[in-house]
Amino acid sequence: MAPFFDWGAKDSPKGTPVVVKMENPNFSIVEIDGPDAAFKPVEKSRGKNAKQVRWVLLLKANQAVGCVAWLVSILWAVLGTIKRRLIFRQGVDVASEKLGKGKLMFKIIKAFLVISLLILAFEVLACLKGWHYFENPDLYIPHASDIQGLFHLVYVSWLEFRAEYIAPFVQSLSVFCVVLFLIQSLDRMFLCLGCLYIKFKKIKPTINGDPFKSDDLEGSLDNYPMVLVQIPMCNEREVYELSISAVCQLDWPKERLLIQVLDDSDDENIQQLIKAEVSKWRQQGISIIYRHRSIRTGYKAGNLKSAMSCDYVKDYEFVAIFDADFQPSADFLKQTVPHFKDNPELGLVQARWAFVNKDENLLTRLQNINLCFHFEIEQQVNGVFFNFFGFNGTAGVWRIKALEESGGWLERTTVEDMDIAVRAHLSGWKFIYLNDVKVLCEVPESFEAYRKQQHRWHSGPMQLFRLCLPSVITSKVPSVLAYIFMNSFEMKISSVINIKLFADINMEESKLNISLLFVEKTDPSFLLFHIILHNSSFNHVYT
């Protein structure tokens, strides 16, 4: 075989191969492709000096202090929440004592909750002992020979009492709640169908011609009726400036417009701030008045009633009401007031709310869904087909004559807007809802503010229902409109009672197990679960 250095030669020499042996070579062989371990770097140990140790200790101490501060902040927040709730509870108790009502109801609710917790603990303990008597469709009550002890005897006696006396009542109540759910489902279904019809037919209130057009330039102001704008507020430090500024920029002749800032604030600093804001706009030629009541009675209804008692109010034909957190557009009056022209039976024009903070958090998004259903479907359908809906308390224009003939603002309930709407419609006045006219406002961003708002909105309808029911029955309003009144209050009732019916829902195979406080039963899930989904899904239509 030829040597390796002759492999590339063209002519290989011929001859006998010779083996050469080398002794004591003066070179070494290095393995190029050897294992990596031969070239593994040697790590040199390096000790930490005192400065580095000090920095490490400082970092650890900083982390520990931050953790402690975080725990303290959480504890402080919890204590603050407890303090606010105790203050709110004391305020509720004081208000209840002043009104002379509600104290007994609070005691009843507390007693009911305590009894419910005791019964729940009793049932849990019985379940842990293995006394599962509700697994079978028929209630099985052990005989005297099967009693295992005193506690077992008490539990069996409790079962007999429930089955004999409490179960029939709860069953009847459950059936009543299911009927209310069915009525509510049908109501919402018809509302959605009505809204689809309105969208398909493109039905909406319109203004005939240009009500402000006039050939006589000197007498053109006669086409603008006298309008009074009221802004009721109470301790509104954050939003008073925005609302007053928006109202003062309304596109309406200054000679035909008067703005009342109705301040019920008990903080003198806030009073001075609002007075300064009013003075600033008065210096710019705006007709604006600041009013403050020394005796705050009747809350918002009392504030509006006091403002309407002024002598100069008789010179005005319409009144627009905006809460302190509402910002109407400049053309609001030009979009609403013309609907009253040539329509003497019209008493109210209501605009829609638009929320500037609807995407702030999950709570604001849920409120936006709920209120969009209210405005887009409930208010619009009732306004188009029945000329009646509940006044929202703000962002609306009233004919002052309609307010006076309906009895004005009354302090008998906390829902003065619903009260005046019912009385005005019973007096024969009609309403118009403008879904395209939107007024900017805010929804509560915190749960505490939301809870207080809902307490104000829902504490009065039941009382108002009791006060208005005789008037609805004896009035000359057609039966269909009477149903609307009944239905609007029935929705409030069903929202409360249905909590009792579906207190605990457990999906188990193909059945819905409804565990009530006093009785357990197993019903087919398809009907009841359909009702729940039916009511929930309609809230998301058009939102």
C-alpha positions as a printed Julia matrix, in Angstrom:
543×3 Matrix{Float64}:
    0.0    0.0     0.0
    1.35   3.41   -0.96
    2.25   5.89    1.69
   -0.4    8.51    2.47
    1.67  11.27    0.93
    1.68   9.47   -2.44
   -2.09   8.87   -2.66
   -2.64  11.97   -4.69
    0.21  11.31   -7.16
   -0.58  10.27  -10.71
    2.22   7.72  -11.02
    2.86   5.41   -8.13
    6.43   4.19   -7.81
    6.9    0.49   -7.89
    9.06  -1.22   -5.3
    9.14  -3.11   -2.04
    7.52  -1.32    0.97
    9.9   -0.48    3.79
    8.83  -0.1     7.43
   10.78   2.54    9.33
   10.77   2.41   13.11
   11.52   5.5    15.1
   12.9    5.21   18.55
   12.63   7.93   21.15
   10.64  10.35   19.01
   10.97  13.97   19.97
    7.36  14.9    19.29
    4.02  14.29   21.07
    0.61  13.49   19.7
   -2.29  15.77   20.71
   -5.84  14.44   20.45
   -7.82  17.23   18.74
  -11.29  15.66   18.98
  -10.96  14.43   22.51
  -13.59  14.64   25.22
  -14.63  18.05   26.57
  -13.6   17.07   30.04
   -9.98  17.64   29.07
  -10.69  21.32   28.45
  -13.13  21.91   31.37
  -12.26  25.27   32.9
  -11.24  25.31   36.46
  -13.54  27.45   38.64
  -11.69  29.5    41.09
  -13.35  30.07   44.39
  -13.82  33.7    45.24
  -14.74  34.76   48.71
  -17.21  37.54   49.45
  -15.83  40.56   51.11
  -17.54  42.52   53.9
  -18.97  45.15   51.55
  -20.83  42.56   49.47
  -22.2   40.86   52.56
  -23.46  44.21   53.82
  -25.3   44.9    50.54
  -26.92  41.46   50.6
  -28.13  42.02   54.14
  -29.51  45.43   53.18
  -31.46  43.91   50.28
  -32.89  41.2    52.52
  -33.87  43.81   55.1
  -35.52  45.94   52.42
  -37.59  42.96   51.26
  -38.62  42.16   54.82
  -39.66  45.77   55.48
  -41.66  45.82   52.23
  -43.45  42.61   53.2
  -44.29  43.99   56.64
  -45.52  47.26   55.12
  -47.72  45.32   52.7
  -49.27  43.33   55.54
  -49.82  46.5    57.57
  -51.5   48.22   54.6
  -53.86  45.26   54.17
  -54.7   45.3    57.87
  -55.24  49.05   57.75
  -57.54  48.72   54.73
  -59.58  46.01   56.46
  -59.9   48.13   59.6
  -60.9   51.14   57.5
  -63.57  49.09   55.74
  -64.92  47.87   59.07
  -64.99  51.44   60.37
  -66.83  52.73   57.29
  -69.37  49.94   57.54
  -69.95  50.66   61.22
  -70.4   54.36   60.46
  -72.8   53.53   57.64
  -74.68  51.17   59.94
  -74.97  53.89   62.58
  -76.22  56.29   59.91
  -78.83  53.78   58.8
  -79.91  53.24   62.41
  -80.2   56.99   62.98
  -82.2   57.41   59.79
  -84.44  54.51   60.77
  -85.06  56.04   64.18
  -85.9   59.38   62.6
  -88.33  57.78   60.22
  -89.71  55.49   62.91
  -89.59  52.58   60.48
  -87.2   49.86   59.44
  -85.84  48.99   62.86
  -88.14  46.01   63.27
  -87.32  44.82   59.75
  -83.59  44.88   60.51
  -84.19  42.73   63.58
  -86.28  40.27   61.58
  -83.57  39.98   58.92
  -80.87  39.44   61.53
  -82.92  36.79   63.3
  -83.61  35.05   59.98
  -79.91  34.98   59.12
  -78.95  33.61   62.54
  -81.59  30.88   62.34
  -80.48  30.01   58.81
  -76.86  29.62   59.89
  -77.85  27.45   62.85
  -79.99  25.21   60.65
  -77.18  24.98   58.11
  -74.72  23.9    60.8
  -77.27  21.39   62.07
  -77.69  19.92   58.57
  -73.94  19.74   57.96
  -73.4   17.89   61.22
  -76.19  15.44   60.38
  -74.68  14.88   56.94
  -71.27  14.14   58.46
  -72.89  11.49   60.64
  -74.21   9.76   57.52
  -77.91  10.54   57.91
  -78.63  11.0    54.19
  -82.39  10.79   54.17
  -82.86  12.92   51.05
  -81.02  10.71   48.6
  -84.25   8.89   47.73
  -87.08  10.74   45.96
  -89.34   9.96   48.92
  -88.41  11.24   52.33
  -87.39   8.4    54.62
  -87.83   9.02   58.34
  -86.37   6.36   60.67
  -88.59   4.51   63.1
  -88.26   4.7    66.85
  -86.2    1.52   66.89
  -83.62   3.09   64.55
  -82.92   6.1    66.75
  -79.22   6.18   67.69
  -79.24   8.85   70.35
  -80.58  12.17   71.57
  -79.1   14.18   68.72
  -80.52  11.71   66.21
  -83.93  11.99   67.88
  -83.85  15.79   67.63
  -82.88  15.6    63.97
  -85.65  13.11   63.13
  -88.2   15.27   64.97
  -87.0   18.27   62.98
  -87.5   16.31   59.74
  -91.05  15.41   60.7
  -91.83  19.03   61.57
  -90.4   20.23   58.24
  -92.31  17.66   56.21
  -95.59  18.29   58.03
  -95.73  22.08   58.41
  -92.94  23.92   56.6
  -92.59  21.98   53.36
  -96.1   22.74   51.98
  -95.62  26.48   52.46
  -92.17  26.47   50.86
  -93.45  24.39   47.95
  -96.21  26.94   47.34
  -93.71  29.77   47.57
  -91.45  27.99   45.08
  -94.3   27.61   42.61
  -95.13  31.29   43.03
  -91.51  32.26   42.33
  -91.41  30.06   39.23
  -94.58  31.78   37.99
  -92.94  35.17   38.55
  -89.9   34.01   36.6
  -92.1   32.88   33.73
  -93.92  36.22   33.7
  -90.6   38.06   33.74
  -89.29  35.89   30.92
  -92.36  36.55   28.79
  -92.12  40.25   29.54
  -88.5   40.43   28.44
  -89.19  38.35   25.36
  -91.93  40.74   24.26
  -89.7   43.72   25.04
  -86.95  42.31   22.82
  -89.43  41.58   20.03
  -90.74  45.12   20.34
  -87.21  46.5    20.14
  -86.52  44.44   17.01
  -89.72  45.82   15.47
  -88.62  49.37   16.29
  -85.22  48.77   14.72
  -86.72  47.12   11.64
  -89.3   49.88   11.08
  -86.83  52.62   12.13
  -89.38  54.13   14.49
  -88.25  57.11   16.53
  -89.7   60.48   17.59
  -89.07  63.22   15.04
  -89.34  67.0    14.97
  -91.48  68.49   12.22
  -89.64  71.25   10.38
  -87.38  73.8    12.03
  -89.13  75.09   15.15
  -86.57  77.89   15.61
  -86.75  79.27   12.06
  -88.25  82.76   11.76
  -88.3   85.42    9.08
  -88.41  88.2    11.65
  -84.93  88.55   13.1
  -86.1   90.78   15.94
  -88.83  88.4    17.01
  -86.83  85.19   16.55
  -86.45  84.74   20.33
  -90.19  84.13   20.61
  -89.63  80.69   19.09
  -87.49  79.76   22.09
  -89.64  78.94   25.13
  -88.54  79.87   28.63
  -86.5   77.01   30.08
  -85.41  76.49   33.67
  -82.41  74.2    34.3
  -81.93  72.66   37.75
  -78.76  70.97   39.05
  -79.42  69.35   42.45
  -76.25  68.33   44.27
  -74.97  67.41   47.7
  -71.27  67.38   48.63
  -70.22  66.87   45.01
  -66.64  68.1    45.23
  -65.33  66.01   42.33
  -67.94  66.73   39.64
  -69.64  70.05   40.41
  -67.36  72.05   38.12
  -67.92  69.78   35.1
  -71.7   69.76   35.42
  -72.04  73.52   35.93
  -69.67  74.2    33.04
  -71.59  71.88   30.69
  -74.99  73.38   31.57
  -73.72  76.95   31.2
  -72.61  76.14   27.64
  -76.07  75.06   26.46
  -76.94  76.51   23.07
  -79.99  78.52   24.09
  -80.68  82.27   24.22
  -79.48  83.67   27.53
  -82.66  85.73   27.88
  -84.75  82.54   27.72
  -82.69  80.41   30.1
  -82.18  80.32   33.86
  -79.9   77.9    35.71
  -80.5   76.92   39.34
  -77.64  75.3    41.24
  -79.42  73.57   44.13
  -76.71  72.87   46.67
  -77.55  70.76   49.73
  -73.93  70.37   50.81
  -73.22  70.45   54.53
  -69.51  71.1    54.0
  -68.79  74.84   54.02
  -65.66  74.41   51.9
  -67.67  72.74   49.14
  -70.31  75.46   49.4
  -67.67  78.13   48.86
  -66.24  76.28   45.86
  -69.66  75.98   44.22
  -70.45  79.63   44.94
  -67.18  80.67   43.31
  -67.97  78.58   40.22
  -71.45  80.13   39.96
  -70.02  83.64   40.34
  -67.49  82.96   37.58
  -70.2   82.06   35.07
  -72.48  84.89   36.21
  -69.71  87.35   35.38
  -69.7   85.93   31.85
  -73.35  86.87   31.38
  -74.99  83.53   32.24
  -78.27  83.66   34.17
  -77.36  81.35   37.02
  -78.51  81.27   40.65
  -77.02  79.54   43.67
  -79.49  78.16   46.22
  -78.68  76.52   49.54
  -81.17  75.17   52.05
  -80.46  75.6    55.71
  -82.94  72.83   56.58
  -82.31  69.74   54.46
  -85.57  67.82   54.48
  -86.81  65.43   51.84
  -83.39  64.88   50.25
  -83.51  65.38   46.47
  -87.31  65.63   46.33
  -87.28  68.3    49.02
  -84.52  70.17   47.21
  -86.44  70.22   43.92
  -89.69  71.1    45.67
  -88.05  74.05   47.39
  -86.61  75.31   44.1
  -89.96  75.06   42.31
  -91.59  77.24   44.98
  -89.68  80.34   43.85
  -91.84  83.15   42.46
  -89.93  83.48   39.2
  -90.61  79.85   38.24
  -94.09  80.81   37.01
  -92.44  82.68   34.1
  -90.94  79.45   32.72
  -92.65  76.75   30.69
  -90.19  73.85   30.91
  -87.65  72.58   33.41
  -84.61  70.42   32.61
  -83.05  68.41   35.44
  -79.44  67.18   35.57
  -77.69  65.45   38.43
  -74.29  66.72   39.48
  -72.35  64.08   37.5
  -74.16  64.68   34.18
  -72.71  66.67   31.29
  -75.28  67.51   28.59
  -74.14  68.45   25.11
  -74.55  72.02   23.91
  -77.53  71.15   21.65
  -79.42  69.17   24.31
  -82.29  71.66   24.63
  -82.6   72.02   20.85
  -82.96  68.24   20.57
  -85.55  67.86   23.33
  -87.65  71.01   23.8
  -89.01  71.13   20.18
  -90.89  67.87   20.79
  -93.27  69.78   23.07
  -94.38  72.07   20.24
  -97.9   71.3    18.92
  -98.12  68.43   21.43
 -100.0   69.77   24.47
 -100.41  66.28   26.02
  -96.66  65.7    26.22
  -95.35  66.05   29.76
  -91.82  64.58   29.67
  -88.96  64.11   27.21
  -86.34  61.7    28.53
  -82.82  61.33   27.09
  -80.47  58.37   27.35
  -77.44  58.06   29.58
  -73.96  57.47   28.14
  -71.19  56.35   30.47
  -67.69  57.75   30.13
  -66.15  55.17   32.49
  -67.92  52.03   31.32
  -64.61  50.24   30.6
  -62.94  51.15   33.89
  -63.33  47.73   35.57
  -65.55  44.66   35.67
  -68.16  46.36   37.86
  -68.61  49.26   35.42
  -68.88  46.85   32.48
  -71.63  44.87   34.2
  -73.5   48.07   35.05
  -73.2   49.19   31.45
  -74.77  45.92   30.25
  -77.65  46.22   32.7
  -78.37  49.9    32.03
  -78.03  49.5    28.26
  -80.79  46.89   28.39
  -82.88  49.31   30.46
  -82.51  52.22   28.05
  -82.26  50.42   24.71
  -85.15  48.02   25.28
  -87.32  48.82   28.31
  -87.47  52.59   28.0
  -87.62  52.66   24.22
  -90.33  49.99   23.82
  -92.54  51.42   26.57
  -92.11  54.91   25.16
  -93.03  53.92   21.59
  -95.95  51.58   22.29
  -97.39  52.97   25.55
  -96.12  56.57   25.85
  -95.13  55.71   29.41
  -91.9   54.76   31.16
  -90.23  55.53   34.43
  -88.53  58.91   34.69
  -84.83  58.36   35.35
  -84.54  61.35   37.68
  -82.13  63.24   35.44
  -81.37  64.08   31.79
  -85.04  64.87   31.16
  -87.19  67.9    30.37
  -90.55  68.33   32.1
  -93.44  70.57   31.23
  -93.89  72.57   34.43
  -97.66  72.42   34.03
  -97.48  68.6    34.09
  -95.5   68.69   37.34
  -97.96  71.05   38.97
 -101.08  69.14   37.89
  -99.52  65.87   39.1
  -98.94  67.22   42.59
  -95.31  68.29   42.26
  -92.38  66.69   44.0
  -93.37  64.66   47.06
  -91.11  63.53   49.88
  -93.03  60.37   50.73
  -90.51  57.97   49.1
  -86.85  57.88   48.11
  -87.78  57.26   44.45
  -89.26  60.66   43.69
  -88.6   60.21   39.96
  -90.74  57.06   39.73
  -93.37  58.65   41.95
  -93.83  61.73   39.77
  -93.82  59.63   36.59
  -96.64  57.39   37.84
  -98.74  60.33   39.06
  -98.18  62.29   35.85
  -99.25  59.41   33.65
 -102.3   58.73   35.81
 -103.18  62.39   35.2
 -103.16  61.79   31.44
  -99.74  63.1    30.43
  -97.65  61.3    27.8
  -93.9   60.71   27.67
  -91.34  60.54   24.86
  -88.02  58.73   25.08
  -85.15  59.82   22.81
  -82.69  56.96   22.43
  -80.44  58.99   20.11
  -79.96  61.9    22.53
  -77.25  60.89   25.01
  -76.02  62.68   28.11
  -72.58  61.85   29.48
  -72.37  60.6    33.05
  -70.51  58.12   35.24
  -71.37  54.82   36.89
  -70.0   53.92   40.33
  -66.51  52.44   40.09
  -66.32  50.99   43.6
  -68.58  48.43   45.2
  -69.3   50.7    48.17
  -70.58  53.5    45.9
  -72.54  50.99   43.83
  -74.14  49.5    46.94
  -75.27  52.92   48.17
  -76.69  53.77   44.75
  -78.64  50.52   44.54
  -79.9   51.03   48.08
  -81.36  54.39   47.05
  -82.86  52.96   43.88
  -84.49  49.89   45.44
  -85.54  51.02   48.9
  -88.57  52.97   47.68
  -90.42  50.99   44.95
  -92.19  48.66   47.39
  -93.48  51.58   49.43
  -94.47  53.45   46.28
  -96.29  50.36   45.03
  -98.38  50.33   48.18
  -99.13  54.05   47.87
  -99.94  54.05   44.14
 -101.86  50.78   43.85
 -105.26  52.28   44.82
 -104.78  55.13   42.35
 -103.89  52.71   39.55
 -106.93  50.53   40.24
 -109.41  53.44   40.44
 -107.94  55.48   37.57
 -109.31  55.7    34.04
 -106.09  54.41   32.55
 -106.67  51.47   30.14
 -106.04  48.0    31.46
 -102.94  47.56   29.3
 -101.3   50.58   30.89
 -102.38  49.38   34.32
 -100.54  46.16   33.52
  -97.43  48.2    32.77
  -97.62  49.77   36.23
  -98.15  46.39   37.87
  -95.39  44.82   35.8
  -92.82  47.48   36.66
  -93.35  46.91   40.37
  -93.66  43.13   39.99
  -90.15  43.05   38.54
  -88.85  44.56   41.76
  -90.75  42.02   43.84
  -89.62  39.05   41.76
  -85.99  40.14   41.92
  -86.13  39.82   45.7
  -88.22  36.65   46.0
  -86.32  34.76   43.32
  -83.2   34.95   45.47
  -85.02  32.69   47.91
  -86.03  30.2    45.24
  -82.61  29.73   43.64
  -80.6   30.07   46.82
  -78.42  27.08   46.07
  -78.22  25.51   42.62
  -76.26  22.29   42.11
  -75.99  20.65   38.72
  -76.1   16.88   39.15
  -76.17  14.76   36.01
  -79.33  15.76   34.11
  -81.21  17.19   37.06
  -81.14  20.48   38.93
  -81.06  20.03   42.68
  -82.58  23.08   44.36
  -81.66  23.09   48.04
  -83.97  25.39   49.93
  -83.73  26.39   53.55
  -86.44  24.11   54.86
  -87.12  21.58   52.12
  -85.12  19.74   49.48
  -86.55  18.67   46.15
  -85.29  17.48   42.8
  -86.9   18.94   39.66
  -86.09  18.57   35.97
  -83.38  21.04   35.14
  -84.42  21.89   31.63
  -87.31  24.19   32.55
  -85.77  26.01   35.51
  -82.29  26.27   34.06
  -83.83  27.57   30.83
  -85.61  30.29   32.8
  -82.36  31.45   34.41
  -80.5   31.53   31.1
  -83.49  33.13   29.41
  -83.55  36.06   31.83
  -79.77  36.46   31.85
  -79.34  36.35   28.08
  -81.88  39.09   27.41
  -79.76  41.49   29.47
  -76.99  41.18   26.85
  -79.13  42.04   23.82
  -78.06  45.21   22.01
  -75.14  45.77   24.39
